[in-house]
Amino acid sequence: MSRSPGVPTTQLPPPAVRSTTSGWRDPRLWVGVAIVAVSVVAGGRLLAAADDTVQVWAVSAEMGPGDRVGEPDLVPHRVRFGDDDDLAGYFTVDDELPADLELTRAVGAGELLPRGAVGTVGESGSLELPISVDPALVPASVRSGSVVSVYLSVPRPAGAVGAAEAGSAPAGLLLEEATVVDAPAAGSGLATGGRRQLVLAVAEPDVARYFEAVGAVADPVLTVVRRG
């Protein structure tokens, strides 16, 4: 059919448009950001509280009285101390080490360096004592810097009555925790008769006792035991 002239055409209403909020203005976005930020801060504080360890110095190899100590001899270890008084007994990696630091007692490899085990050069009061021993009675691992103990035994006379008619009487501790200053190999010319010479750093009172004990025996037998 043809439309009659003068009759208005029915107009359809425009489609409804739903108002939207920009993404950055959405409150849910900011709530999520706030939750993430709080989680990060709380996690960081928790980790910081859990890592309450301190780096302190430990010796990298066994050392003994009279040995000079410097940073090349030390390695950092991370340790947790119960209180500040315990920490005060050791050197932290942030401490400035004195240039003339010297051990006054033996310290094992990997052991933390206590402040009570060091002093200034000469404070240890040690002397260098040369001893001559049978190479079979010295561990092959003994070298300069090793910490050793020396035992003295007395040879039994031939025909002695007892379970051991030959050999030596039970050993007695003669020197304890002495530091090897020098340890030439057997046959290097520094010891005679195929024996091995060791030069030990020994406290002065122990040197006197050593000569007293060895001098009282006709044929003393020395046995060296390496610490550690």
Coordinates of C-alpha atoms in Angstrom, one line a residue, residues 149-154 169-176 213 221-223:
S149 CA 100.5 -32.4 69.8
V150 CA 103.7 -34.2 70.6
Y151 CA 103.9 -37.3 72.8
L152 CA 107.0 -38.7 74.5
S153 CA 107.6 -42.4 75.0
V154 CA 110.5 -44.3 76.5
A169 CA 106.6 -47.5 77.1
P170 CA 103.2 -45.8 77.0
A171 CA 103.3 -42.3 75.7
G172 CA 102.8 -39.1 77.7
L173 CA 101.6 -35.8 76.4
L174 CA 104.6 -33.5 76.0
L175 CA 103.3 -30.6 73.9
E176 CA 99.7 -29.8 73.3
A213 CA 111.3 -34.2 79.9
V221 CA 110.8 -41.4 71.1
L222 CA 108.6 -38.5 69.9
T223 CA 105.3 -39.1 68.2

